[in-house]
C-alpha cells in the first residue's frame, strides 16, 4: 500500500499586481496557515519519504514553512508539471516516483488537486488553501495508481484546526 498526501498551497498575495501568477508569494494568513499545517504534521507524526512540489513561489513557501513547523527533514523535489496540472498529469508525476518511497506528499494547486482526489477516491471534498488530504492507495507501485485506486483517509483545513 502507498500513501499520498496532497497539500494545497496556502493563501497567496495579490498585493503586487505586476507579479506573474507563478511568482506570487504567500500573504500573512497563508504564512500562518502553512505553519499550522506543519504543526499538525508534527503532532500526527506524518513522515513522508518524499515531497514533490510545484515550483510556483506560493507552493515552495508552503512546503518550506510546513516542513520547518513539522521539524522534518525530507527529500524535496520540484516538478514544473505540477503547476496548473490536470489529474492525468499528476498521475504521470506519481508514476515516475521510485517505489522505495511509500508515503509521498505533493504540494500544489487546484483545480488539479481536487480533481485528482475525486478521481482516486470517488469523493469530492473541497481543498481550500493550505488543506491537507491523505489518500490510502491500494497499490504497491506508484505506476499502478489509477482512478478508483484509493480511499480518502482524512482531509484537514486550517479553519478546522483554528476552530478546535
XYZ file of N, CA and C in Angstrom:
492
model
N 0.833 -1.181 0.000
C 0.000 0.000 0.000
C 0.883 1.252 0.000
N 0.465 2.248 -0.756
C 1.140 3.542 -0.807
C 0.206 4.591 -0.206
N 0.802 5.659 0.306
C 0.032 6.753 0.870
C 0.400 8.037 0.147
N -0.630 8.747 -0.284
C -0.448 10.022 -0.972
C -1.022 11.139 -0.113
N -0.207 12.129 0.140
C -0.633 13.334 0.842
C -0.713 14.468 -0.173
N -1.826 15.161 -0.195
C -1.976 16.327 -1.060
C -2.025 17.562 -0.181
N -1.067 18.445 -0.344
C -1.039 19.706 0.391
C -1.217 20.833 -0.617
N -2.376 21.479 -0.542
C -2.603 22.613 -1.418
C -1.846 23.815 -0.854
N -1.269 24.620 -1.734
C -0.531 25.793 -1.269
C -1.421 26.682 -0.400
N -0.798 27.420 0.481
C -1.516 28.337 1.362
C -1.919 29.599 0.598
N -2.665 30.458 1.266
C -3.232 31.671 0.654
C -2.116 32.587 0.150
N -2.240 32.978 -1.113
C -1.205 33.819 -1.716
C -1.634 35.276 -1.778
N -0.650 36.118 -1.965
C -0.871 37.552 -2.013
C -1.196 37.999 -3.431
N -2.116 38.948 -3.518
C -2.437 39.593 -4.799
C -2.048 41.068 -4.735
N -1.212 41.404 -3.738
C -0.857 42.791 -3.479
C -0.089 43.422 -4.639
N 0.892 42.717 -5.170
C 1.713 43.236 -6.266
C 1.166 42.710 -7.589
N 0.373 43.513 -8.246
C -0.278 43.084 -9.489
C 0.692 42.933 -10.654
N 1.939 43.383 -10.480
C 2.920 43.233 -11.557
C 3.523 41.825 -11.591
N 3.308 41.061 -10.522
C 3.865 39.703 -10.463
C 3.050 38.737 -11.321
N 3.749 37.827 -11.976
C 3.063 36.729 -12.667
C 2.422 35.832 -11.614
N 1.381 35.118 -11.987
C 0.719 34.182 -11.079
C 1.741 33.234 -10.446
N 2.654 32.740 -11.245
C 3.673 31.788 -10.809
C 4.539 32.343 -9.673
N 4.732 33.662 -9.661
C 5.664 34.301 -8.728
C 5.015 34.872 -7.472
N 3.701 34.719 -7.325
C 3.027 35.299 -6.169
C 3.439 34.599 -4.875
N 3.844 35.377 -3.846
C 4.210 34.790 -2.551
C 2.971 34.597 -1.677
N 3.173 33.995 -0.534
C 2.094 33.847 0.443
C 1.791 35.190 1.098
N 0.541 35.357 1.472
C 0.201 36.525 2.278
C 0.344 36.141 3.755
N 0.033 37.100 4.640
C 0.219 36.857 6.078
C -0.589 35.659 6.569
N -1.845 35.572 6.148
C -2.682 34.436 6.546
C -2.096 33.123 6.027
N -1.618 33.138 4.798
C -1.035 31.937 4.206
C 0.181 31.446 4.967
N 1.011 32.378 5.401
C 2.199 32.008 6.179
C 1.773 31.315 7.474
N 0.803 31.895 8.161
C 0.315 31.284 9.404
C -0.321 29.929 9.176
N -1.113 29.810 8.106
C -1.781 28.533 7.818
C -0.779 27.436 7.449
N 0.260 27.782 6.701
C 1.281 26.788 6.340
C 1.977 26.268 7.594
N 2.254 27.184 8.530
C 2.880 26.769 9.801
C 1.926 25.895 10.616
N 0.652 26.250 10.598
C -0.363 25.485 11.331
C -0.458 24.050 10.803
N -0.448 23.899 9.488
C -0.479 22.549 8.893
C 0.805 21.797 9.240
N 1.924 22.496 9.271
C 3.177 21.865 9.701
C 3.097 21.357 11.127
N 2.467 22.153 12.012
C 2.275 21.704 13.403
C 1.440 20.423 13.445
N 0.392 20.377 12.617
C -0.452 19.176 12.549
C 0.361 17.967 12.076
N 1.180 18.176 11.062
C 2.024 17.098 10.540
C 2.921 16.551 11.653
N 3.485 17.453 12.457
C 4.337 17.021 13.572
C 3.523 16.254 14.613
N 2.356 16.795 14.993
C 1.539 16.164 16.035
C 1.015 14.799 15.604
N 0.665 14.664 14.324
C 0.152 13.382 13.825
C 1.286 12.421 13.455
N 2.518 12.908 13.582
C 3.703 12.097 13.245
C 3.667 11.616 11.799
N 3.254 12.499 10.920
C 3.232 12.200 9.483
C 4.650 12.369 8.960
N 5.161 11.323 8.322
C 6.544 11.362 7.855
C 6.624 10.918 6.391
N 6.441 11.864 5.469
C 6.583 11.483 4.070
C 8.029 11.097 3.755
N 8.171 10.165 2.836
C 9.501 9.761 2.377
C 10.032 10.737 1.335
N 9.115 11.421 0.669
C 9.476 12.309 -0.428
C 8.398 13.370 -0.562
N 8.815 14.589 -0.877
C 7.884 15.667 -1.195
C 8.191 16.129 -2.609
N 7.153 16.203 -3.421
C 7.298 16.708 -4.785
C 6.346 17.892 -4.904
N 6.901 19.052 -5.189
C 6.085 20.252 -5.205
C 6.140 21.007 -6.509
N 5.149 21.845 -6.665
C 5.138 22.812 -7.751
C 6.251 23.826 -7.474
N 6.935 24.290 -8.519
C 7.964 25.303 -8.297
C 7.406 26.722 -8.143
N 6.083 26.897 -8.226
C 5.499 28.223 -8.026
C 5.862 28.723 -6.625
N 6.098 30.009 -6.499
C 6.579 30.589 -5.240
C 5.680 30.240 -4.052
N 4.377 30.328 -4.216
C 3.477 30.069 -3.092
C 3.509 28.602 -2.660
N 3.729 27.684 -3.592
C 3.846 26.262 -3.249
C 5.183 25.992 -2.555
N 6.242 26.605 -3.057
C 7.563 26.452 -2.422
C 7.525 26.953 -0.976
N 6.959 28.144 -0.782
C 6.895 28.713 0.558
C 6.044 27.842 1.480
N 4.936 27.344 0.978
C 4.074 26.478 1.783
C 4.836 25.245 2.244
N 5.522 24.594 1.311
C 6.288 23.390 1.649
C 7.376 23.708 2.671
N 8.120 24.784 2.444
C 9.211 25.147 3.357
C 8.696 25.437 4.765
N 7.644 26.249 4.858
C 7.107 26.619 6.170
C 6.502 25.417 6.900
N 5.776 24.578 6.161
C 5.171 23.394 6.777
C 6.256 22.445 7.281
N 7.292 22.238 6.485
C 8.377 21.339 6.913
C 9.100 21.872 8.149
N 9.344 23.178 8.169
C 10.016 23.758 9.338
C 9.158 23.595 10.585
N 7.869 23.873 10.469
C 6.977 23.721 11.623
C 6.849 22.265 12.055
N 6.905 21.364 11.082
C 6.812 19.932 11.390
C 8.135 19.378 11.917
N 9.193 20.179 11.787
C 10.549 19.761 12.174
C 10.976 18.505 11.430
N 10.676 18.506 10.128
C 11.021 17.368 9.278
C 12.138 17.726 8.312
N 12.989 16.762 8.084
C 13.983 16.874 7.026
C 13.663 15.760 6.045
N 13.116 16.148 4.907
C 12.639 15.192 3.910
C 13.168 15.614 2.552
N 13.489 14.648 1.725
C 13.889 14.971 0.362
C 12.738 15.715 -0.324
N 13.072 16.864 -0.923
C 12.060 17.654 -1.615
C 12.539 17.924 -3.037
N 11.627 17.653 -3.967
C 11.891 17.926 -5.381
C 10.806 18.851 -5.885
N 11.130 19.611 -6.908
C 10.139 20.467 -7.533
C 9.976 20.020 -8.979
N 8.732 19.937 -9.397
C 8.412 19.448 -10.739
C 7.462 20.446 -11.395
N 7.928 21.084 -12.457
C 7.128 22.134 -13.107
C 5.815 21.608 -13.659
N 5.695 20.312 -13.851
C 4.443 19.747 -14.369
C 3.299 19.885 -13.363
N 3.610 20.039 -12.079
C 2.566 20.134 -11.060
C 1.829 21.473 -11.139
N 2.523 22.504 -11.602
C 1.882 23.814 -11.728
C 0.820 23.737 -12.821
N -0.416 24.040 -12.478
C -1.534 24.046 -13.429
C -1.796 22.657 -14.033
N -1.543 21.600 -13.257
C -1.652 20.230 -13.765
C -3.069 19.685 -13.701
N -3.383 18.871 -14.671
C -4.628 18.098 -14.668
C -4.391 16.834 -13.838
N -5.467 16.129 -13.481
C -5.279 14.871 -12.749
C -4.415 13.873 -13.523
N -4.566 13.830 -14.835
C -3.767 12.913 -15.645
C -2.276 13.208 -15.537
N -1.918 14.472 -15.556
C -0.510 14.859 -15.423
C -0.003 14.514 -14.026
N -0.827 14.751 -13.008
C -0.421 14.427 -11.639
C -0.197 12.926 -11.469
N -1.043 12.110 -12.085
C -0.858 10.654 -12.032
C 0.449 10.281 -12.744
N 0.763 10.966 -13.825
C 2.029 10.695 -14.527
C 3.220 11.042 -13.628
N 3.141 12.164 -12.911
C 4.201 12.524 -11.962
C 4.354 11.415 -10.917
N 3.232 10.961 -10.369
C 3.272 9.888 -9.371
C 3.869 8.609 -9.942
N 3.544 8.299 -11.188
C 4.002 7.045 -11.793
C 5.517 6.974 -11.930
N 6.177 8.104 -11.845
C 7.630 8.146 -12.011
C 8.382 8.183 -10.681
N 7.651 8.051 -9.583
C 8.283 8.031 -8.266
C 8.811 6.628 -7.980
N 9.983 6.565 -7.395
C 10.577 5.268 -7.055
C 9.739 4.583 -5.984
N 9.578 3.297 -6.114
C 8.733 2.528 -5.205
C 9.310 2.393 -3.801
N 10.546 2.823 -3.597
C 11.113 2.829 -2.245
C 10.435 3.884 -1.367
N 9.772 4.858 -1.988
C 9.001 5.862 -1.246
C 7.587 5.336 -1.054
N 7.203 5.119 0.187
C 5.859 4.607 0.471
C 4.845 5.705 0.751
N 5.306 6.808 1.321
C 4.441 7.948 1.607
C 5.011 9.162 0.883
N 4.217 9.722 -0.012
C 4.653 10.853 -0.825
C 3.682 12.005 -0.632
N 4.241 13.205 -0.507
C 3.422 14.411 -0.420
C 3.617 15.222 -1.704
N 2.495 15.579 -2.335
C 2.519 16.529 -3.429
C 2.079 17.877 -2.871
N 2.741 18.939 -3.287
C 2.377 20.289 -2.881
C 2.054 21.061 -4.148
N 0.798 21.513 -4.246
C 0.426 22.168 -5.487
C -0.875 22.924 -5.420
N -1.662 22.780 -6.480
C -2.728 23.728 -6.778
C -4.061 23.059 -7.124
N -5.096 23.840 -6.964
C -6.415 23.500 -7.515
C -6.526 24.127 -8.898
N -7.369 23.634 -9.754
C -8.352 22.583 -9.515
C -7.784 21.167 -9.616
N -6.548 21.034 -10.056
C -5.966 19.714 -10.277
C -5.984 18.808 -9.062
N -5.696 19.370 -7.869
C -5.667 18.534 -6.671
C -7.055 18.008 -6.313
N -8.065 18.870 -6.373
C -9.428 18.406 -6.067
C -9.883 17.363 -7.086
N -9.549 17.575 -8.350
C -9.943 16.626 -9.395
C -9.205 15.303 -9.234
N -7.939 15.343 -8.842
C -7.185 14.114 -8.592
C -7.785 13.360 -7.408
N -8.091 14.068 -6.336
C -8.705 13.452 -5.161
C -9.999 12.743 -5.538
N -10.831 13.404 -6.314
C -12.091 12.791 -6.733
C -11.853 11.588 -7.637
N -10.905 11.694 -8.550
C -10.604 10.586 -9.454
C -10.113 9.353 -8.693
N -9.232 9.571 -7.729
C -8.648 8.441 -6.995
C -9.614 7.816 -6.006
N -10.485 8.632 -5.393
C -11.299 8.141 -4.270
C -12.798 8.094 -4.544
N -13.248 8.809 -5.560
C -14.679 8.910 -5.800
C -15.357 9.916 -4.880
N -14.596 10.547 -3.995
C -15.125 11.570 -3.094
C -14.678 12.935 -3.603
N -15.488 13.959 -3.299
C -15.191 15.279 -3.841
C -15.207 16.387 -2.790
N -14.457 16.238 -1.703
C -14.398 17.343 -0.748
C -13.582 18.492 -1.343
N -13.876 19.696 -0.895
C -13.079 20.829 -1.347
C -11.721 20.804 -0.655
N -10.755 21.411 -1.298
C -9.429 21.578 -0.706
C -9.119 23.074 -0.677
N -9.588 23.775 0.353
C -9.240 25.191 0.468
C -7.731 25.349 0.618
N -7.251 26.570 0.526
C -5.816 26.800 0.650
C -5.278 26.211 1.955
N -4.089 25.638 1.864
C -3.361 25.006 2.983
C -4.054 23.768 3.539
N -4.965 23.178 2.776
C -5.599 21.922 3.204
C -4.651 20.756 2.971
N -4.790 19.746 3.816
C -4.022 18.518 3.692
C -4.987 17.352 3.576
N -4.826 16.564 2.522
C -5.635 15.356 2.347
C -4.712 14.149 2.325
N -5.156 13.064 2.936
C -4.400 11.817 2.960
C -5.209 10.739 2.254
N -4.600 10.126 1.261
C -5.253 9.083 0.474
C -4.452 7.795 0.610
N -5.117 6.743 1.063
C -4.507 5.412 1.063
C -4.756 4.803 -0.313
N -3.688 4.379 -0.945
C -3.772 3.808 -2.290
C -3.608 2.295 -2.221
N -4.487 1.588 -2.894
C -4.450 0.124 -2.908
C -3.509 -0.378 -3.992
N -2.266 0.116 -3.973
C -1.247 -0.289 -4.936
C 0.078 -0.464 -4.201
N 0.958 -1.256 -4.779
C 2.295 -1.429 -4.224
C 3.353 -0.697 -5.041
N 2.943 -0.186 -6.199
C 3.856 0.535 -7.081
C 3.179 1.820 -7.537
N 3.949 2.901 -7.573
C 3.382 4.187 -7.965
C 2.858 4.188 -9.394
N 3.457 3.378 -10.258
C 2.979 3.365 -11.649
C 1.677 2.580 -11.826
N 1.125 2.083 -10.728
C -0.163 1.375 -10.762
C -1.315 2.267 -10.289
N -1.013 3.521 -9.916
C -2.060 4.437 -9.457
C -3.016 4.729 -10.610
N -4.296 4.511 -10.363
C -5.345 4.715 -11.368
C -6.580 5.293 -10.687
N -7.519 5.742 -11.486
C -8.800 6.210 -10.964
C -9.415 5.099 -10.121
N -9.923 5.461 -8.956
C -10.573 4.497 -8.074
C -9.632 3.644 -7.258
N -8.323 3.898 -7.310
C -7.370 3.028 -6.607
C -7.107 3.440 -5.159
N -7.841 4.431 -4.657
C -7.584 4.861 -3.293
C -8.844 5.203 -2.531
N -8.654 5.466 -1.246
C -9.759 5.976 -0.438
C -9.231 7.089 0.464
N -10.085 8.074 0.683
C -9.719 9.231 1.485
C -9.674 8.835 2.954
N -8.522 8.956 3.551
C -8.356 8.651 4.964
C -8.784 9.857 5.811
N -8.327 11.049 5.432
C -8.765 12.277 6.093
C -8.448 13.480 5.228
N -9.103 14.584 5.588
C -8.851 15.883 4.976
C -8.953 16.903 6.095
N -7.964 17.784 6.199
C -7.922 18.778 7.259
C -7.690 20.148 6.641
N -8.429 21.139 7.134
C -8.247 22.509 6.673
C -7.734 23.364 7.834
N -7.057 24.456 7.530
C -6.631 25.357 8.608
C -7.787 25.878 9.440
N -8.910 26.156 8.797
C -10.076 26.660 9.536
C -10.522 25.649 10.599
N -10.554 24.348 10.224
C -10.936 23.308 11.182
C -9.960 23.279 12.369
N -8.677 23.448 12.076
C -7.684 23.432 13.140
C -7.836 24.645 14.065
N -8.172 25.789 13.485
C -8.354 27.011 14.288
C -9.611 26.917 15.145
N -10.622 26.180 14.668
C -11.875 26.056 15.393
C -11.808 25.061 16.540
N -10.753 24.276 16.612
C -10.647 23.246 17.661
C -10.282 23.848 18.993
